[in-house]
Amino acid sequence: MRHLSIALLIIISFCSSSWGNELRPYQKGEWSKLVASNPDRPLVIHFWGVTCAPCVKEMPVWGKFTKENKKLNIAYVQVDNVPPEQISKMLIKANLGSANNYYLIGPFDEFLRFEIHSKWRGETPMTILIDKQNRQILKIGTMDFEWLKKQIGH
């Protein structure tokens, strides 16, 4: 029995370290849950892809920004069809392994994009800032972090 318990602990430890602590599936209907999750503070949701060169370059900057703004609610959604291990590897490299991370579990289709924002055509990187009044600001392309700090009042 003792050996079984030790084996289970090793398996659980391995799974949590290889998948990151916060990598969760994102699917249709998740958007409303994300928006409703934090109604009293600004919310930043960043969409990125492992195969998106500007995203790869920018993710370490997001890691630094997240570390400097720990009280800000930021969610990261990876939209490429790649294995979760590849996503976790990039998140850990960007110091975002323990952030609020999601990955798509189904196809990234028009319905899913429209659910997120009617004007988004699927380009990455893309960020949506939702302020305290529930206004949404769509930002396509790499982030101007000074602009973002002003928008969230930092």
Short mmCIF file of C-alpha atoms in Angstrom, two decimals, residues 24-150:
data_model
loop_
_atom_site.label_atom_id
_atom_site.label_comp_id
_atom_site.label_asym_id
_atom_site.label_seq_id
_atom_site.Cartn_x
_atom_site.Cartn_y
_atom_site.Cartn_z
CA ARG A 24 -6.91 24.75 -18.61
CA PRO A 25 -9.05 23.87 -21.60
CA TYR A 26 -10.86 26.69 -23.43
CA GLN A 27 -13.99 25.88 -25.39
CA LYS A 28 -17.23 27.41 -26.61
CA GLY A 29 -19.02 29.15 -23.74
CA GLU A 30 -15.80 29.87 -21.82
CA TRP A 31 -15.80 33.56 -22.77
CA SER A 32 -18.84 34.47 -20.65
CA LYS A 33 -17.34 32.60 -17.68
CA LEU A 34 -14.07 34.50 -18.02
CA VAL A 35 -15.79 37.89 -18.28
CA ALA A 36 -18.06 37.14 -15.32
CA SER A 37 -15.18 35.84 -13.20
CA ASN A 38 -14.02 39.22 -12.00
CA PRO A 39 -16.65 41.96 -12.37
CA ASP A 40 -15.10 44.49 -9.97
CA ARG A 41 -11.62 44.84 -11.47
CA PRO A 42 -10.19 45.33 -14.94
CA LEU A 43 -9.66 42.11 -16.82
CA VAL A 44 -7.07 41.54 -19.56
CA ILE A 45 -7.44 38.55 -21.85
CA HIS A 46 -4.54 37.91 -24.22
CA PHE A 47 -4.89 35.55 -27.19
CA TRP A 48 -1.66 34.17 -28.57
CA GLY A 49 -0.23 31.30 -30.55
CA VAL A 50 2.85 29.11 -30.27
CA THR A 51 3.37 29.42 -34.06
CA CYS A 52 2.89 33.22 -34.07
CA ALA A 53 6.34 34.88 -34.31
CA PRO A 54 5.26 38.21 -32.72
CA CYS A 55 3.62 36.21 -29.90
CA VAL A 56 6.80 34.20 -29.26
CA LYS A 57 8.80 37.42 -29.08
CA GLU A 58 6.25 39.18 -26.85
CA MET A 59 5.41 36.46 -24.32
CA PRO A 60 8.45 37.09 -22.05
CA VAL A 61 7.36 40.75 -21.86
CA TRP A 62 3.89 39.58 -20.82
CA GLY A 63 5.61 37.44 -18.18
CA LYS A 64 7.42 40.47 -16.80
CA PHE A 65 4.24 42.61 -16.95
CA THR A 66 2.26 39.90 -15.11
CA LYS A 67 4.92 39.66 -12.41
CA GLU A 68 4.89 43.46 -11.94
CA ASN A 69 1.07 43.63 -11.86
CA LYS A 70 0.14 40.68 -9.67
CA LYS A 71 -3.19 42.18 -8.61
CA LEU A 72 -4.38 42.56 -12.21
CA ASN A 73 -6.55 39.76 -13.52
CA ILE A 74 -4.90 38.52 -16.73
CA ALA A 75 -5.86 35.41 -18.68
CA TYR A 76 -3.85 33.92 -21.53
CA VAL A 77 -5.54 31.86 -24.24
CA GLN A 78 -3.37 29.89 -26.68
CA VAL A 79 -5.22 29.41 -29.99
CA ASP A 80 -2.93 27.19 -32.12
CA ASN A 81 -3.60 23.50 -32.63
CA VAL A 82 -0.46 22.26 -30.86
CA PRO A 83 0.13 19.74 -28.06
CA PRO A 84 -0.32 21.08 -24.50
CA GLU A 85 3.29 20.13 -23.73
CA GLN A 86 4.49 22.61 -26.36
CA ILE A 87 2.28 25.33 -24.85
CA SER A 88 3.50 24.64 -21.32
CA LYS A 89 7.12 24.75 -22.46
CA MET A 90 6.66 28.21 -23.96
CA LEU A 91 4.70 29.50 -20.96
CA ILE A 92 7.38 28.34 -18.55
CA LYS A 93 10.08 29.95 -20.71
CA ALA A 94 8.12 33.25 -20.54
CA ASN A 95 7.68 32.94 -16.74
CA LEU A 96 3.94 32.45 -17.23
CA GLY A 97 3.77 28.81 -16.13
CA SER A 98 1.63 29.62 -13.11
CA ALA A 99 -0.50 32.31 -14.78
CA ASN A 100 -4.19 31.97 -15.67
CA ASN A 101 -3.60 29.93 -18.85
CA TYR A 102 -6.00 28.30 -21.30
CA TYR A 103 -5.61 26.35 -24.52
CA LEU A 104 -8.19 25.56 -27.19
CA ILE A 105 -9.49 22.01 -27.09
CA GLY A 106 -11.48 22.30 -30.33
CA PRO A 107 -11.14 24.07 -33.66
CA PHE A 108 -10.64 27.81 -33.63
CA ASP A 109 -13.62 28.60 -35.84
CA GLU A 110 -15.75 31.64 -36.68
CA PHE A 111 -18.32 30.88 -34.00
CA LEU A 112 -15.70 30.82 -31.29
CA ARG A 113 -14.08 34.05 -32.52
CA PHE A 114 -17.48 35.79 -32.79
CA GLU A 115 -18.32 34.71 -29.24
CA ILE A 116 -15.16 36.50 -28.07
CA HIS A 117 -15.49 39.67 -30.19
CA SER A 118 -17.53 40.32 -33.33
CA LYS A 119 -14.73 42.38 -34.93
CA TRP A 120 -11.94 39.87 -34.38
CA ARG A 121 -10.93 37.86 -37.47
CA GLY A 122 -8.53 35.58 -35.59
CA GLU A 123 -5.27 37.52 -35.82
CA THR A 124 -2.73 36.97 -33.06
CA PRO A 125 -1.55 38.40 -30.84
CA MET A 126 -4.81 40.01 -29.75
CA THR A 127 -5.76 41.42 -26.39
CA ILE A 128 -9.08 42.51 -24.94
CA LEU A 129 -9.18 44.82 -21.94
CA ILE A 130 -12.45 44.83 -20.03
CA ASP A 131 -12.68 47.77 -17.65
CA LYS A 132 -14.73 48.20 -14.47
CA GLN A 133 -17.71 49.47 -16.49
CA ASN A 134 -17.57 46.30 -18.61
CA ARG A 135 -16.36 48.25 -21.68
CA GLN A 136 -14.21 46.17 -23.98
CA ILE A 137 -11.16 47.55 -25.79
CA LEU A 138 -9.85 45.32 -28.57
CA LYS A 139 -6.12 45.57 -29.35
CA ILE A 140 -4.81 43.56 -32.30
CA GLY A 141 -1.03 43.18 -32.59
CA THR A 142 1.72 43.43 -30.03
CA MET A 143 0.96 45.29 -26.85
CA ASP A 144 2.06 48.80 -25.94
CA PHE A 145 2.49 48.10 -22.23
CA GLU A 146 2.67 51.81 -21.31
CA TRP A 147 -0.74 52.24 -22.96
CA LEU A 148 -2.05 49.21 -21.07
CA LYS A 149 -0.78 50.58 -17.73
CA LYS A 150 -2.62 53.86 -18.38
#
